[in-house]
Coordinates of C-alpha atoms and ligand atoms in Angstrom, one line a residue:
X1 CA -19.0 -6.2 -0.1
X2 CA -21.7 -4.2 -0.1
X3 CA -24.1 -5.2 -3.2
X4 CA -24.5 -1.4 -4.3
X5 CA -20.9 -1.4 -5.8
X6 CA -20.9 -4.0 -7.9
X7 CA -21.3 -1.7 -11.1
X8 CA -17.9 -0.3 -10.4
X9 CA -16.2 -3.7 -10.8
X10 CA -15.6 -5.3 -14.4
X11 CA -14.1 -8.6 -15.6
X12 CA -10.6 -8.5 -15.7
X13 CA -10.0 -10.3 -18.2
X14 CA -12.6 -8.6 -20.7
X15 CA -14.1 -5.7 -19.0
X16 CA -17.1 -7.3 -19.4
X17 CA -20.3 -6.9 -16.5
X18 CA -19.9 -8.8 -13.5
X19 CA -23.6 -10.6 -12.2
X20 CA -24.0 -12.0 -9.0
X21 CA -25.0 -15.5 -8.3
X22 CA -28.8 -15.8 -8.0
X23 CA -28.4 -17.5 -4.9
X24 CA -27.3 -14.2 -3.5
X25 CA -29.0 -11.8 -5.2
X26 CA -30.7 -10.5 -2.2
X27 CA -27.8 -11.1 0.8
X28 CA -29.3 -9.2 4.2
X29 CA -28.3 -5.8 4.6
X30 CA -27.3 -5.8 1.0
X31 CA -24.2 -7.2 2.2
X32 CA -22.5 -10.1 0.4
X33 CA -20.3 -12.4 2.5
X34 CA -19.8 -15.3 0.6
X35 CA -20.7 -16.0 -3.3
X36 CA -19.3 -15.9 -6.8
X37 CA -19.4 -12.9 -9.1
X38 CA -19.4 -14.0 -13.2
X39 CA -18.5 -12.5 -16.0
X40 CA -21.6 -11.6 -18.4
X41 CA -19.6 -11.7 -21.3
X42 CA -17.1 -14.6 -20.8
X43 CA -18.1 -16.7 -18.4
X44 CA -15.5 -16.5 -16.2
X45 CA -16.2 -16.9 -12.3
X46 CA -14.4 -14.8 -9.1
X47 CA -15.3 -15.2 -5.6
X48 CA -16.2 -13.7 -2.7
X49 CA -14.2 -14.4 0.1
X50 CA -15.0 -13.1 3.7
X51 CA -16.6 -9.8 2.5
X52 CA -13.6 -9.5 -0.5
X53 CA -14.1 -10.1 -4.0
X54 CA -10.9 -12.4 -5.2
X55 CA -9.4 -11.6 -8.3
X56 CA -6.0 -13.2 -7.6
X57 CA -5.3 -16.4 -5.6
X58 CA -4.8 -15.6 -1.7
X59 CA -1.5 -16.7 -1.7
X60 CA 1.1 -14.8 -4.3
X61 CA 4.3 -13.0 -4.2
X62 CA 3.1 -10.5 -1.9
X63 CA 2.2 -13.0 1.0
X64 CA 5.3 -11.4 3.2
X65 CA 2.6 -8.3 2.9
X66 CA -0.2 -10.3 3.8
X67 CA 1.5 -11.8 7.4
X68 CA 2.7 -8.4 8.0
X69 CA -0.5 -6.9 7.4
X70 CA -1.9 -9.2 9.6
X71 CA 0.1 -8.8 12.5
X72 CA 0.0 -5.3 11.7
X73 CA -3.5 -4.6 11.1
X74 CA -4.1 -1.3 13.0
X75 CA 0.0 -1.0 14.2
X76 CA 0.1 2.2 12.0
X77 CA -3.8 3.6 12.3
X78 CA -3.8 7.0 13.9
X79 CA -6.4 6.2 16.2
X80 CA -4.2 3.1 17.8
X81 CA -0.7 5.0 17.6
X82 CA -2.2 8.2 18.6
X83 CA -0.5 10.5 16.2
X84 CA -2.0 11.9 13.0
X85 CA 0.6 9.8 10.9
X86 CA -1.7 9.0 8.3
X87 CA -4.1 11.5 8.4
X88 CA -1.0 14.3 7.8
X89 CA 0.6 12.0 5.2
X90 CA -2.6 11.4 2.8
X91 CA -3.4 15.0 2.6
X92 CA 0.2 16.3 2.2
X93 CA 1.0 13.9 -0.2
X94 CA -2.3 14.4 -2.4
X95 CA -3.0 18.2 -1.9
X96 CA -6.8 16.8 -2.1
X97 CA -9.6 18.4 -0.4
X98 CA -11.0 17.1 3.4
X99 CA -14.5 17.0 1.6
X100 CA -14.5 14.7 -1.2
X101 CA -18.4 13.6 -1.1
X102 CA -19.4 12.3 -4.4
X103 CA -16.1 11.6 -5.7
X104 CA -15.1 7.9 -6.5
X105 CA -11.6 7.2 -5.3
X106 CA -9.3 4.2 -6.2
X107 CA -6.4 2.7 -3.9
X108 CA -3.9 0.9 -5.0
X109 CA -1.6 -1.3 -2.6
X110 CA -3.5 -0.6 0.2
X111 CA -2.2 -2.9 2.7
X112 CA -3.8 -2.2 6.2
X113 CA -6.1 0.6 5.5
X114 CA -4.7 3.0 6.9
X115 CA -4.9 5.1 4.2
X116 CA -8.6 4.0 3.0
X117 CA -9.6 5.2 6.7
X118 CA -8.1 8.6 5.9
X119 CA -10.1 8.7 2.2
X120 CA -13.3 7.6 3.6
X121 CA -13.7 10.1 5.9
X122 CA -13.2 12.4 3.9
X123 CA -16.6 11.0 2.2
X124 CA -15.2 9.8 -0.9
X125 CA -16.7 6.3 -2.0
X126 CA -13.3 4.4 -2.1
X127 CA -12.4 1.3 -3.7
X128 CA -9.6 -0.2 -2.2
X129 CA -7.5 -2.9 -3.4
X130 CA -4.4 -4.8 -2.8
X131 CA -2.8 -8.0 -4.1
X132 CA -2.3 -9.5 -0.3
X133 CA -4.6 -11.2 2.1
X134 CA -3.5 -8.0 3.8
X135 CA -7.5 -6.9 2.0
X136 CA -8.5 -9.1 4.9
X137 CA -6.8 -6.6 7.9
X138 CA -8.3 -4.0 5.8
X139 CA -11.9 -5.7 5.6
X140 CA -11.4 -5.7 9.8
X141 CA -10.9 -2.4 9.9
X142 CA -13.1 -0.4 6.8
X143 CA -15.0 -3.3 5.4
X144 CA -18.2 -2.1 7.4
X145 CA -18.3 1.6 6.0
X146 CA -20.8 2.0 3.3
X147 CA -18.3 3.9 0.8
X148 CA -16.1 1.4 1.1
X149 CA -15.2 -1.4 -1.5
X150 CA -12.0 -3.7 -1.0
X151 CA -10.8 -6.2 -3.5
X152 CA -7.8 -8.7 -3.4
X153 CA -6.7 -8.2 -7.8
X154 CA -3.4 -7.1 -9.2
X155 CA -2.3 -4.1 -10.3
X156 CA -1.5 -5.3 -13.8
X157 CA -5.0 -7.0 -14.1
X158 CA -7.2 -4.5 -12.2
X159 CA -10.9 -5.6 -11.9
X160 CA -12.2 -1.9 -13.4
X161 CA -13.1 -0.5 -17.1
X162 CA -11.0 2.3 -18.4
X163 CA -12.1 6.0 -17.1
X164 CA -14.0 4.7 -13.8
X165 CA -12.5 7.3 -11.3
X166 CA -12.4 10.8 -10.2
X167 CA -9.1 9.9 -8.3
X168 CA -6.2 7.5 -7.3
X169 CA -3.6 7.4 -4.9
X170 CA -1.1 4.5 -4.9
X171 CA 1.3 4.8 -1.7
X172 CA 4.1 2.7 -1.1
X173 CA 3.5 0.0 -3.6
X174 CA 4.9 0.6 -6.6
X175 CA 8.5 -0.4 -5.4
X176 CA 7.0 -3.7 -4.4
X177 CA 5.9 -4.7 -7.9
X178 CA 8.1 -6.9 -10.3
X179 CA 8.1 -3.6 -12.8
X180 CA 7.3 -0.6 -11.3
X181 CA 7.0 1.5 -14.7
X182 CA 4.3 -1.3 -16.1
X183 CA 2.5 -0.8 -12.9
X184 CA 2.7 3.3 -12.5
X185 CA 1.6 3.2 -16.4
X186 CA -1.5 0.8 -15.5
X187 CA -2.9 3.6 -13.1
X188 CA -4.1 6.3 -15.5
X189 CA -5.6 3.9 -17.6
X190 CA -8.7 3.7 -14.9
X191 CA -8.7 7.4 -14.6
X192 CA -11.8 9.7 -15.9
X193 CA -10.6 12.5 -18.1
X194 CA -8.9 15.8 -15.6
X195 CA -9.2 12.9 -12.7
X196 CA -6.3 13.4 -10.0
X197 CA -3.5 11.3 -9.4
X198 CA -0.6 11.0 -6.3
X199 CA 1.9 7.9 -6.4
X200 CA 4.7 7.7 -4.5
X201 CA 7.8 5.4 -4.8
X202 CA 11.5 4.7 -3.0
X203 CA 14.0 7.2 -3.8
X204 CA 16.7 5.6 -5.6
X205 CA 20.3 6.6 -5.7
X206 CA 23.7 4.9 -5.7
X207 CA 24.2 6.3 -2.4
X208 CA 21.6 5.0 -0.7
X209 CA 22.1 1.8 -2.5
X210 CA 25.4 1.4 -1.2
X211 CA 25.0 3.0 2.4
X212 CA 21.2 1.2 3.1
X213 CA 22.1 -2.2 5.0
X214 CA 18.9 -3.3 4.0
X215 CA 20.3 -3.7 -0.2
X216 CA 23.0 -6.0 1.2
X217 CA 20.7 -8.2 3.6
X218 CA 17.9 -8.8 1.7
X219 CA 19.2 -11.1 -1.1
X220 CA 19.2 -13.4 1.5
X221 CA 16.2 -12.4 3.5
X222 CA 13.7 -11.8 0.6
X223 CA 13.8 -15.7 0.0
X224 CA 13.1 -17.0 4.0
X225 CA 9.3 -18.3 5.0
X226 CA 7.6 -14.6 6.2
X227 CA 6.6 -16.3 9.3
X228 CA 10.2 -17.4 9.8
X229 CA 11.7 -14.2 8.7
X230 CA 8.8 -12.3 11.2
X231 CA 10.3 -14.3 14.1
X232 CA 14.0 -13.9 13.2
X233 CA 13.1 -9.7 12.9
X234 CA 11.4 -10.2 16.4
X235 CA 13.9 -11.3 18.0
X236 CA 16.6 -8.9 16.3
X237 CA 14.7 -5.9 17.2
X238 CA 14.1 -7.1 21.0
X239 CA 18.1 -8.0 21.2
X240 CA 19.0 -4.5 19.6
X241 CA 16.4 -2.4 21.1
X242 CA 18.7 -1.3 24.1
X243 CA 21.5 -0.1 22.4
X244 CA 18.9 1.3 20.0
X245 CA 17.8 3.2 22.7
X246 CA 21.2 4.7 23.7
X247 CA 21.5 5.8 19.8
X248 CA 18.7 7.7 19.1
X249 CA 19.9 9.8 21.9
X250 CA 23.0 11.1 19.4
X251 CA 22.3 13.5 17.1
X252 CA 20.7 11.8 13.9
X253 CA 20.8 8.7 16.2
X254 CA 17.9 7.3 14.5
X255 CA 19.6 7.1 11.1
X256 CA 22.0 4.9 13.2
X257 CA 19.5 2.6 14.1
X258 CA 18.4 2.1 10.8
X259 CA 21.7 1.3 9.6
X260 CA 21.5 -1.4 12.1
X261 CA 18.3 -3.1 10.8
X262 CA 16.0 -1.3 13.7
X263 CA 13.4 0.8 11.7
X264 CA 13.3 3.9 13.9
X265 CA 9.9 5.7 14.1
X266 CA 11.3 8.2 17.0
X267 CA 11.3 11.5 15.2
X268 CA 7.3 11.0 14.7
X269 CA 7.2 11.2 18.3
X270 CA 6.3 7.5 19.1
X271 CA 7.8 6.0 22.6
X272 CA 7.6 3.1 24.2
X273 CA 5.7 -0.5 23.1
X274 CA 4.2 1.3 20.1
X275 CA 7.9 2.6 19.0
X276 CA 9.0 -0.9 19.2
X277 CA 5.7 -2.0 17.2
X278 CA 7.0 -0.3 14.4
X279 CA 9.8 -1.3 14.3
X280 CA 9.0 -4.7 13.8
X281 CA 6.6 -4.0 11.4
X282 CA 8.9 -2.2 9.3
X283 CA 12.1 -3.9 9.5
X284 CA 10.4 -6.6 8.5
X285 CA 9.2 -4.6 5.3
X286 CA 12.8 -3.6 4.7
X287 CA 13.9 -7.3 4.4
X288 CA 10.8 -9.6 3.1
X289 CA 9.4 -7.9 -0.2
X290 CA 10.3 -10.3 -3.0
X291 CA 10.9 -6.5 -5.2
X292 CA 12.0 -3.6 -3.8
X293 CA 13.3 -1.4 -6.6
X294 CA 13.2 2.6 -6.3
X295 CA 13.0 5.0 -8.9
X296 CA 15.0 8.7 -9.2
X297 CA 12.6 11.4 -9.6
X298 CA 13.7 12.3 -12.9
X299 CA 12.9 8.6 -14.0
X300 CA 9.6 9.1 -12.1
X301 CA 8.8 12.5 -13.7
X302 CA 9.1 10.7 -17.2
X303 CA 6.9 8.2 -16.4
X304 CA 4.5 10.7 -15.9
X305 CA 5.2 12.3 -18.9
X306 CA 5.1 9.5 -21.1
X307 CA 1.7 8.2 -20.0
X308 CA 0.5 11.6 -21.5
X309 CA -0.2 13.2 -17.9
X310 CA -0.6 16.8 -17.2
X311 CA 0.7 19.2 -14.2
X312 CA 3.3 16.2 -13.8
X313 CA 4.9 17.1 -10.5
X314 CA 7.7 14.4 -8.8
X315 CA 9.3 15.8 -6.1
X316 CA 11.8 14.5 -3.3
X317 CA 9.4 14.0 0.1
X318 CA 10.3 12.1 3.6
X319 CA 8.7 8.7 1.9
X320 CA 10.6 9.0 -1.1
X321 CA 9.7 10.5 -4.6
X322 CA 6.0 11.6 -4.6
X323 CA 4.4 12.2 -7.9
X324 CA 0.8 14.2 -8.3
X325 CA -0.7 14.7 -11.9
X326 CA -4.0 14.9 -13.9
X327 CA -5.6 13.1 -16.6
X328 CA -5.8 15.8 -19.8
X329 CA -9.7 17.2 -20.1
Ligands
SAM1 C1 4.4 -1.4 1.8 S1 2.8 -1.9 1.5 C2 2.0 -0.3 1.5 C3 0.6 -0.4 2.2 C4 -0.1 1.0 2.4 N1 -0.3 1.7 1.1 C5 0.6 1.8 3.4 O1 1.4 2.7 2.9 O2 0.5 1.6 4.6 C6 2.8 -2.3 -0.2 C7 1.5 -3.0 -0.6 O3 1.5 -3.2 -2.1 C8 0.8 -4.4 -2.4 N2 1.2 -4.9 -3.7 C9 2.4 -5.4 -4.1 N3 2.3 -5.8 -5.4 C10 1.1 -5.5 -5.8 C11 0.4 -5.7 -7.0 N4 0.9 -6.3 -8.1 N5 -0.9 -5.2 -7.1 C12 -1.5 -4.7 -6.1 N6 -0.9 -4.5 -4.9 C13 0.4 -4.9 -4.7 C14 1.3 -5.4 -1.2 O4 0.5 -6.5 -1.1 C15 1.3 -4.4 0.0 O5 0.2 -4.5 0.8
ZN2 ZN1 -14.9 -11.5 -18.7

């Protein structure tokens, strides 16, 4: 972590000022690799781990997210798949500006980064955080860039005081927690008066409950080893992928394959080793999360609504419900 962001962490636990070790005070570069961050006010003590601060242990629920994010690290990056993916997605999904200098940005559930890529760019200083050792893949890949913070904590203990940022975006992870209205109602907490926010979270709907294979496998899968479950999913995908092939050649063929348990990136425009790529990466994250549980958007709207949001705007998108909104003045 680079040493000039400490002020925008906190305790956790109190909120109180968080102080370097002495020993470190003065890391080259301004970089700190290694050390312990305490807490002025109670005394408690959080690491640094590899260039992370360590809020949580390394190893929690979210693990599965970690060894996916691992083996995943830059799988889903624009500049490895070659298609603006995640560029496209961030700034539909937020409406934000492509110049954000100045700003201080939050993340939450970041997993590889390939989202705090797109935020950084856009000059933003970003704090980026995630409950996995996926922070690690992330580290790889941002941990260099000046604006960038990244921090292993939990979304229901988050390592900041109360009206720290200009904006949030949350994608993807809210599904993933053990109660995704605690978490959603966690986020505006950190945001400064008329600060922006854009969540997203699975679509729910008895339909989709019933017709998703994924709802009926994954009381069994959700409970297997991740590195167990990776190899099982590798080796599904690899025996499917030539009839998976033949399918997505019928109309809505893709939908098909998902049916089947073969995530089916196709209609992005992906071919080849990095279609397949994908798809282990993500029917792996259809069938290892410990939580998956969706939201309608009416529920989501409300959510909104009750945390005393304004311009609360859920709508149905191709990731699911996608909510933006804005702390009152
Ligand atoms: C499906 S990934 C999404 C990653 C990234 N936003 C993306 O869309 O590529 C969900 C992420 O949420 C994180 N997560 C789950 N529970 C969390 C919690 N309680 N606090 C913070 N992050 C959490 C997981 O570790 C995981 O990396
Ligand atoms: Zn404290």
């Amino acid at each position: 972590m680079h040493l000039e962001h400490l002020n925008v962490l906190a305790c956790p636990a109190c909120h109180g000022t968080l102080e370097c070790d002495q020993s470190v005070a003065d890391p080259p570069g301004g970089v700190l690799t290694e050390g312990n961050l305490s807490c002025a006010a109670c005394g408690q003590q959080y690491p640094v781990v590899a260039g992370v601060p360590r809020f949580v242990p390394r190893e929690n629920y979210a693990s599965g997210f970690g060894l996916e994010w691992t083996k995943h690290a830059r799988t889903q990056y624009d500049s490895y798949s070659g298609i603006p993916a995640s560029e496209e997605r961030f700034f539909r999904q937020t409406g934000w500006p492509r110049d954000m200098r100045g700003e201080l940005i939050l993340e939450v559930g970041s997993g590889s980064g390939r989202f705090t890529e797109q935020a950084a760019k856009a000059g933003a200083t970003v704090v980026s955080l995630d409950y996995s050792y996926a922070v690690d893949a992330n580290y790889a890949s941002n941990g260099a860039r000046k604006n960038v913070l990244i921090v292993q904590a939990d979304v229901f203990a988050m390592p900041f005081r109360p009206q720290s940022f200009d904006r949030l975006f949350c994608f993807g992870m809210l599904q993933h927690t053990p109660s995704p209205a605690r978490a959603f109602a966690a986020l505006p907490i950190v945001l400064k008066p008329g600060g922006a926010l854009c969540a997203d979270i699975y679509r729910a709907s008895l339909l989709r409950t019933v017709l998703l294979t994924k709802y009926w496998v994954r009381p069994f899968t959700r409970r297997m080893n991740p590195d167990r479950l990776y190899a099982l999913v590798q080796r599904w995908v690899d025996f499917m992928w030539p009839v998976a092939n033949l399918i997505r050649r019928l109309p809505k063929g893709h939908g098909i394959n998902w049916r089947l348990l073969v995530a089916d990136y196709s209609p992005l425009g992906l071919k080849g080793q990095i279609l397949k790529e994908w798809s282990y990466l993500d029917t792996f994250d259809m069938l290892a999360p410990r939580y998956d549980r969706p939201a309608t958007r009416r529920t989501f709207q409300r959510w909104g609504e009750q945390a005393n949001l304004r311009d609360v705007d859920a709508h149905h998108a191709p990731h699911g419900v996608v909510m933006r909104a804005r702390m009152p003045p």
